[in-house]
Amino acid sequence: MHDRSSPRVALLGFSIECNKFAPPATKAHFLARTYLEGDAIISEARSPNPTMLPETPGFVAAMDASGPWTPVGIALAMTEPNGPVEHAFFVELLDTISRGLKAASPVDAVYICSHGAGLTTEEDDPDGVLAEMVREIVGPDVPIAATFDLHANVSERMVESIDAFIGYRTNPHLDMRERGAEAAAAIREMLGGVKPQRARIRLPIVPPTVTMLTAAGPYAEMIDFGQHRMTPEIMNVSVMGGFAFADTAKNGLTVVVTARRDRRAAEKLALEIAELGWANRARFYPRLTSLDEAVARALAVGRDPSMPALAFADVADNPGGGGRGNTAFLLRAFHEAGLPNALLGVFYDPDLATEAHHRGVGAHFQARFNRSETTRFSEPYTASATVAALTDGRCVGRRGIYAGLRLELGPCAALQVGGVTVVVISHRVQCADPIFFEMMGLDIGRARSVVVKSRGHFRGGFDEFFGPEQIVEVDLPGLTSPMLNRFEWKRLPRPVIPLDDNVEWQAA
Ligand SMILES: [Zn+2]
């Protein structure tokens, strides 16, 4: 073989969260966010403001810091949550990775930046397909570490094709960089001879998004329990909440434990965590606030400046879960209620943003939201508006999941619609970072009500303005509604909590 003192480690990845009810994602979506081949992966990962999510930069930095290595970039495709990926692009990516990995062989180890809730228009387990292909190419003895989003829907193929399974542990996802570093540490250990063993247990629970916070609640307790039960034998404990809207047969809250040698130790701990999750099963039901009550609360804080301001999360239209970011229910209700001093963002409407740029700052016009309807939830809405600010949408994330990332939101406009100032964007993202308001010159600290199109990642960005008690999750129609009984499921395993009664689970 070659020089073991500077191990050759291949880097590759496919990362997208896919909502089966949303329109398909194309190659263009990846090209617009992150599509890299070869050494460009490494240089982008080492740049101060990369476009990719932080696990690969964390991996590269930790490898750099822990000794000599020879990074071998293969291909990395990553983009915002969306509908299923056009299958032809996934096939093309597999082919690129296969050719690149074979050309780079032999390698000493592989790092896969995965998500776990990807879909294609023809395949429900692309993450598993990729891992399996990589294993076939490198053979049984080359260590593979992979990182996964905590919304991963875990297949047996995903777990069995790799050696170290490392999932995010925080939601909002603020530990991506650390998990990348953990993958690097696992690679170093495996290069030193450790051959990990894994155990996997899936529960018949598909947790609605809002029940999967990690600060407190039934899911947080499972994660905390797992971390407290770490021993020198256990390399990693991952509790994967999954992503309901992928609607696959592999959906279900899944515990994956990676042990350094002893499979029995992994199995024992996985079972204990699963049993805790099962004991908590009655708590995986969402509790949201009705639109009428949300309007009443917004009016109350609008009238009384001594009350703390409120953030209203439009959890059903979360671009971070494949939502379009363009439903108008809250905008219409807040505007028509005459709400003062409110912000709303970020509303995805390229046509409207372009028109605002043509009209210019100060222009007064009839703003037509959703003139080209994209889903049945994206109803047209027209209101008198004034263009308050315009930008080109280029920014660097300031706080939360986008912190330090280079982002392009396309032409953006702040439109004053009565007492509500709406930030309209041209590239769809979730409203997880205060910068999206601040770059328009808007002062979040002075607003009485702030509407965010985000399910939960906004908590990591807006926590300096809104504590947990100032957050109102509003019950509205949309592609990412936590009210799972409103969807027509085709593939979810049934019976399952929270959709069915009399769900049973027996520890194997
Ligand atoms: Zn996630």
PDB file of C-alpha atoms in Angstrom, residues 164-307:
ATOM      1  CA  ALA A 164     -19.417   5.117  12.122  1.00  0.00           C
ATOM      2  CA  PHE A 165     -22.923   6.623  12.100  1.00  0.00           C
ATOM      3  CA  ILE A 166     -22.936  10.185  13.410  1.00  0.00           C
ATOM      4  CA  GLY A 167     -26.178  12.178  13.611  1.00  0.00           C
ATOM      5  CA  TYR A 168     -26.775  15.766  14.672  1.00  0.00           C
ATOM      6  CA  ARG A 169     -27.842  16.080  18.282  1.00  0.00           C
ATOM      7  CA  THR A 170     -29.327  19.578  18.323  1.00  0.00           C
ATOM      8  CA  ASN A 171     -32.481  21.016  16.828  1.00  0.00           C
ATOM      9  CA  PRO A 172     -32.062  23.794  15.725  1.00  0.00           C
ATOM     10  CA  HIS A 173     -28.969  22.232  14.154  1.00  0.00           C
ATOM     11  CA  LEU A 174     -26.163  24.104  15.858  1.00  0.00           C
ATOM     12  CA  ASP A 175     -23.755  21.174  16.165  1.00  0.00           C
ATOM     13  CA  MET A 176     -23.093  20.416  12.504  1.00  0.00           C
ATOM     14  CA  ARG A 177     -19.468  21.487  12.713  1.00  0.00           C
ATOM     15  CA  GLU A 178     -18.899  19.396  15.866  1.00  0.00           C
ATOM     16  CA  ARG A 179     -20.418  16.323  14.242  1.00  0.00           C
ATOM     17  CA  GLY A 180     -18.094  16.762  11.265  1.00  0.00           C
ATOM     18  CA  ALA A 181     -15.190  16.944  13.716  1.00  0.00           C
ATOM     19  CA  GLU A 182     -16.528  13.822  15.427  1.00  0.00           C
ATOM     20  CA  ALA A 183     -16.494  12.019  12.073  1.00  0.00           C
ATOM     21  CA  ALA A 184     -12.847  13.016  11.691  1.00  0.00           C
ATOM     22  CA  ALA A 185     -12.043  11.631  15.147  1.00  0.00           C
ATOM     23  CA  ALA A 186     -13.821   8.398  14.217  1.00  0.00           C
ATOM     24  CA  ILE A 187     -11.791   8.148  11.012  1.00  0.00           C
ATOM     25  CA  ARG A 188      -8.552   8.635  12.960  1.00  0.00           C
ATOM     26  CA  GLU A 189      -9.573   5.897  15.417  1.00  0.00           C
ATOM     27  CA  MET A 190     -10.554   3.522  12.653  1.00  0.00           C
ATOM     28  CA  LEU A 191      -7.296   4.165  10.836  1.00  0.00           C
ATOM     29  CA  GLY A 192      -5.701   3.122  14.116  1.00  0.00           C
ATOM     30  CA  GLY A 193      -7.464  -0.232  13.966  1.00  0.00           C
ATOM     31  CA  VAL A 194     -10.853   0.221  15.654  1.00  0.00           C
ATOM     32  CA  LYS A 195     -13.618  -1.642  13.794  1.00  0.00           C
ATOM     33  CA  PRO A 196     -16.950  -0.285  15.077  1.00  0.00           C
ATOM     34  CA  GLN A 197     -20.189  -2.233  15.448  1.00  0.00           C
ATOM     35  CA  ARG A 198     -23.617  -0.666  15.201  1.00  0.00           C
ATOM     36  CA  ALA A 199     -27.124  -1.308  16.502  1.00  0.00           C
ATOM     37  CA  ARG A 200     -30.319   0.206  15.149  1.00  0.00           C
ATOM     38  CA  ILE A 201     -33.846   0.248  16.592  1.00  0.00           C
ATOM     39  CA  ARG A 202     -36.825   1.935  14.945  1.00  0.00           C
ATOM     40  CA  LEU A 203     -39.966   2.891  16.847  1.00  0.00           C
ATOM     41  CA  PRO A 204     -43.455   3.166  15.310  1.00  0.00           C
ATOM     42  CA  ILE A 205     -43.423   6.891  16.032  1.00  0.00           C
ATOM     43  CA  VAL A 206     -43.209   9.562  13.319  1.00  0.00           C
ATOM     44  CA  PRO A 207     -42.728  12.667  15.451  1.00  0.00           C
ATOM     45  CA  PRO A 208     -44.315  15.870  14.138  1.00  0.00           C
ATOM     46  CA  THR A 209     -41.566  18.463  13.606  1.00  0.00           C
ATOM     47  CA  VAL A 210     -42.549  20.692  16.520  1.00  0.00           C
ATOM     48  CA  THR A 211     -42.242  17.806  19.012  1.00  0.00           C
ATOM     49  CA  MET A 212     -38.572  17.270  18.135  1.00  0.00           C
ATOM     50  CA  LEU A 213     -36.880  20.142  19.910  1.00  0.00           C
ATOM     51  CA  THR A 214     -33.722  19.276  21.804  1.00  0.00           C
ATOM     52  CA  ALA A 215     -33.834  21.934  24.530  1.00  0.00           C
ATOM     53  CA  ALA A 216     -36.713  20.164  26.295  1.00  0.00           C
ATOM     54  CA  GLY A 217     -39.404  17.606  25.611  1.00  0.00           C
ATOM     55  CA  PRO A 218     -39.720  13.876  24.876  1.00  0.00           C
ATOM     56  CA  TYR A 219     -37.119  13.851  22.121  1.00  0.00           C
ATOM     57  CA  ALA A 220     -34.613  15.930  24.111  1.00  0.00           C
ATOM     58  CA  GLU A 221     -34.919  13.420  26.958  1.00  0.00           C
ATOM     59  CA  MET A 222     -33.958  10.535  24.663  1.00  0.00           C
ATOM     60  CA  ILE A 223     -30.897  12.386  23.392  1.00  0.00           C
ATOM     61  CA  ASP A 224     -29.813  13.455  26.871  1.00  0.00           C
ATOM     62  CA  PHE A 225     -30.270   9.950  28.229  1.00  0.00           C
ATOM     63  CA  GLY A 226     -28.118   8.534  25.438  1.00  0.00           C
ATOM     64  CA  GLN A 227     -25.365  11.053  26.068  1.00  0.00           C
ATOM     65  CA  HIS A 228     -25.366  10.341  29.797  1.00  0.00           C
ATOM     66  CA  ARG A 229     -25.033   6.629  29.084  1.00  0.00           C
ATOM     67  CA  MET A 230     -21.883   7.038  26.997  1.00  0.00           C
ATOM     68  CA  THR A 231     -19.041   4.750  28.106  1.00  0.00           C
ATOM     69  CA  PRO A 232     -15.532   4.271  26.732  1.00  0.00           C
ATOM     70  CA  GLU A 233     -16.955   1.400  24.674  1.00  0.00           C
ATOM     71  CA  ILE A 234     -19.543   3.600  22.959  1.00  0.00           C
ATOM     72  CA  MET A 235     -18.313   5.744  20.072  1.00  0.00           C
ATOM     73  CA  ASN A 236     -21.569   7.503  19.203  1.00  0.00           C
ATOM     74  CA  VAL A 237     -25.247   7.626  20.120  1.00  0.00           C
ATOM     75  CA  SER A 238     -27.585   9.077  17.506  1.00  0.00           C
ATOM     76  CA  VAL A 239     -31.318   9.483  17.992  1.00  0.00           C
ATOM     77  CA  MET A 240     -32.819  10.265  14.618  1.00  0.00           C
ATOM     78  CA  GLY A 241     -36.245  11.872  14.767  1.00  0.00           C
ATOM     79  CA  GLY A 242     -36.824  11.514  11.041  1.00  0.00           C
ATOM     80  CA  PHE A 243     -38.697  13.639   8.556  1.00  0.00           C
ATOM     81  CA  ALA A 244     -42.369  12.747   8.247  1.00  0.00           C
ATOM     82  CA  PHE A 245     -42.967  14.461   4.896  1.00  0.00           C
ATOM     83  CA  ALA A 246     -40.565  12.118   3.083  1.00  0.00           C
ATOM     84  CA  ASP A 247     -43.369   9.521   3.444  1.00  0.00           C
ATOM     85  CA  THR A 248     -41.193   6.414   3.170  1.00  0.00           C
ATOM     86  CA  ALA A 249     -41.359   2.887   4.558  1.00  0.00           C
ATOM     87  CA  LYS A 250     -38.196   3.677   6.575  1.00  0.00           C
ATOM     88  CA  ASN A 251     -39.835   6.561   8.493  1.00  0.00           C
ATOM     89  CA  GLY A 252     -39.864   6.272  12.271  1.00  0.00           C
ATOM     90  CA  LEU A 253     -37.884   7.545  15.236  1.00  0.00           C
ATOM     91  CA  THR A 254     -34.666   5.508  15.120  1.00  0.00           C
ATOM     92  CA  VAL A 255     -31.839   5.010  17.592  1.00  0.00           C
ATOM     93  CA  VAL A 256     -28.423   4.137  16.157  1.00  0.00           C
ATOM     94  CA  VAL A 257     -25.570   3.315  18.527  1.00  0.00           C
ATOM     95  CA  THR A 258     -22.008   2.827  17.309  1.00  0.00           C
ATOM     96  CA  ALA A 259     -19.772   0.826  19.654  1.00  0.00           C
ATOM     97  CA  ARG A 260     -16.009   0.626  19.299  1.00  0.00           C
ATOM     98  CA  ARG A 261     -15.954  -3.182  19.311  1.00  0.00           C
ATOM     99  CA  ASP A 262     -18.839  -4.707  21.222  1.00  0.00           C
ATOM    100  CA  ARG A 263     -22.080  -5.031  19.287  1.00  0.00           C
ATOM    101  CA  ARG A 264     -23.899  -6.235  22.412  1.00  0.00           C
ATOM    102  CA  ALA A 265     -23.071  -2.993  24.213  1.00  0.00           C
ATOM    103  CA  ALA A 266     -24.483  -1.036  21.279  1.00  0.00           C
ATOM    104  CA  GLU A 267     -27.648  -3.144  21.225  1.00  0.00           C
ATOM    105  CA  LYS A 268     -28.201  -2.811  24.962  1.00  0.00           C
ATOM    106  CA  LEU A 269     -27.918   0.957  24.972  1.00  0.00           C
ATOM    107  CA  ALA A 270     -30.032   1.351  21.830  1.00  0.00           C
ATOM    108  CA  LEU A 271     -32.775  -0.660  23.502  1.00  0.00           C
ATOM    109  CA  GLU A 272     -32.698   1.420  26.676  1.00  0.00           C
ATOM    110  CA  ILE A 273     -33.051   4.639  24.673  1.00  0.00           C
ATOM    111  CA  ALA A 274     -35.827   3.187  22.520  1.00  0.00           C
ATOM    112  CA  GLU A 275     -37.697   2.108  25.650  1.00  0.00           C
ATOM    113  CA  LEU A 276     -37.498   5.642  27.016  1.00  0.00           C
ATOM    114  CA  GLY A 277     -38.837   6.981  23.704  1.00  0.00           C
ATOM    115  CA  TRP A 278     -41.688   4.503  23.806  1.00  0.00           C
ATOM    116  CA  ALA A 279     -42.512   5.494  27.387  1.00  0.00           C
ATOM    117  CA  ASN A 280     -42.679   9.108  26.128  1.00  0.00           C
ATOM    118  CA  ARG A 281     -44.949   8.258  23.187  1.00  0.00           C
ATOM    119  CA  ALA A 282     -48.001  10.204  24.413  1.00  0.00           C
ATOM    120  CA  ARG A 283     -45.961  13.415  24.166  1.00  0.00           C
ATOM    121  CA  PHE A 284     -45.296  13.247  20.417  1.00  0.00           C
ATOM    122  CA  TYR A 285     -48.482  15.156  19.565  1.00  0.00           C
ATOM    123  CA  PRO A 286     -48.310  18.795  18.433  1.00  0.00           C
ATOM    124  CA  ARG A 287     -50.022  21.680  20.214  1.00  0.00           C
ATOM    125  CA  LEU A 288     -50.366  24.744  18.000  1.00  0.00           C
ATOM    126  CA  THR A 289     -52.083  28.120  18.285  1.00  0.00           C
ATOM    127  CA  SER A 290     -55.077  28.929  16.065  1.00  0.00           C
ATOM    128  CA  LEU A 291     -54.878  31.838  13.640  1.00  0.00           C
ATOM    129  CA  ASP A 292     -57.595  33.754  15.529  1.00  0.00           C
ATOM    130  CA  GLU A 293     -55.709  33.430  18.793  1.00  0.00           C
ATOM    131  CA  ALA A 294     -52.442  34.411  17.088  1.00  0.00           C
ATOM    132  CA  VAL A 295     -54.061  37.604  15.753  1.00  0.00           C
ATOM    133  CA  ALA A 296     -55.490  38.386  19.190  1.00  0.00           C
ATOM    134  CA  ARG A 297     -52.098  37.955  20.840  1.00  0.00           C
ATOM    135  CA  ALA A 298     -50.383  40.067  18.172  1.00  0.00           C
ATOM    136  CA  LEU A 299     -52.959  42.850  18.646  1.00  0.00           C
ATOM    137  CA  ALA A 300     -52.476  42.704  22.417  1.00  0.00           C
ATOM    138  CA  VAL A 301     -48.711  43.160  22.266  1.00  0.00           C
ATOM    139  CA  GLY A 302     -49.169  45.774  19.537  1.00  0.00           C
ATOM    140  CA  ARG A 303     -51.317  47.847  21.892  1.00  0.00           C
ATOM    141  CA  ASP A 304     -49.281  47.384  25.055  1.00  0.00           C
ATOM    142  CA  PRO A 305     -45.577  48.197  24.765  1.00  0.00           C
ATOM    143  CA  SER A 306     -44.932  46.844  28.273  1.00  0.00           C
ATOM    144  CA  MET A 307     -45.673  43.317  27.075  1.00  0.00           C
TER     145      MET A 307
END
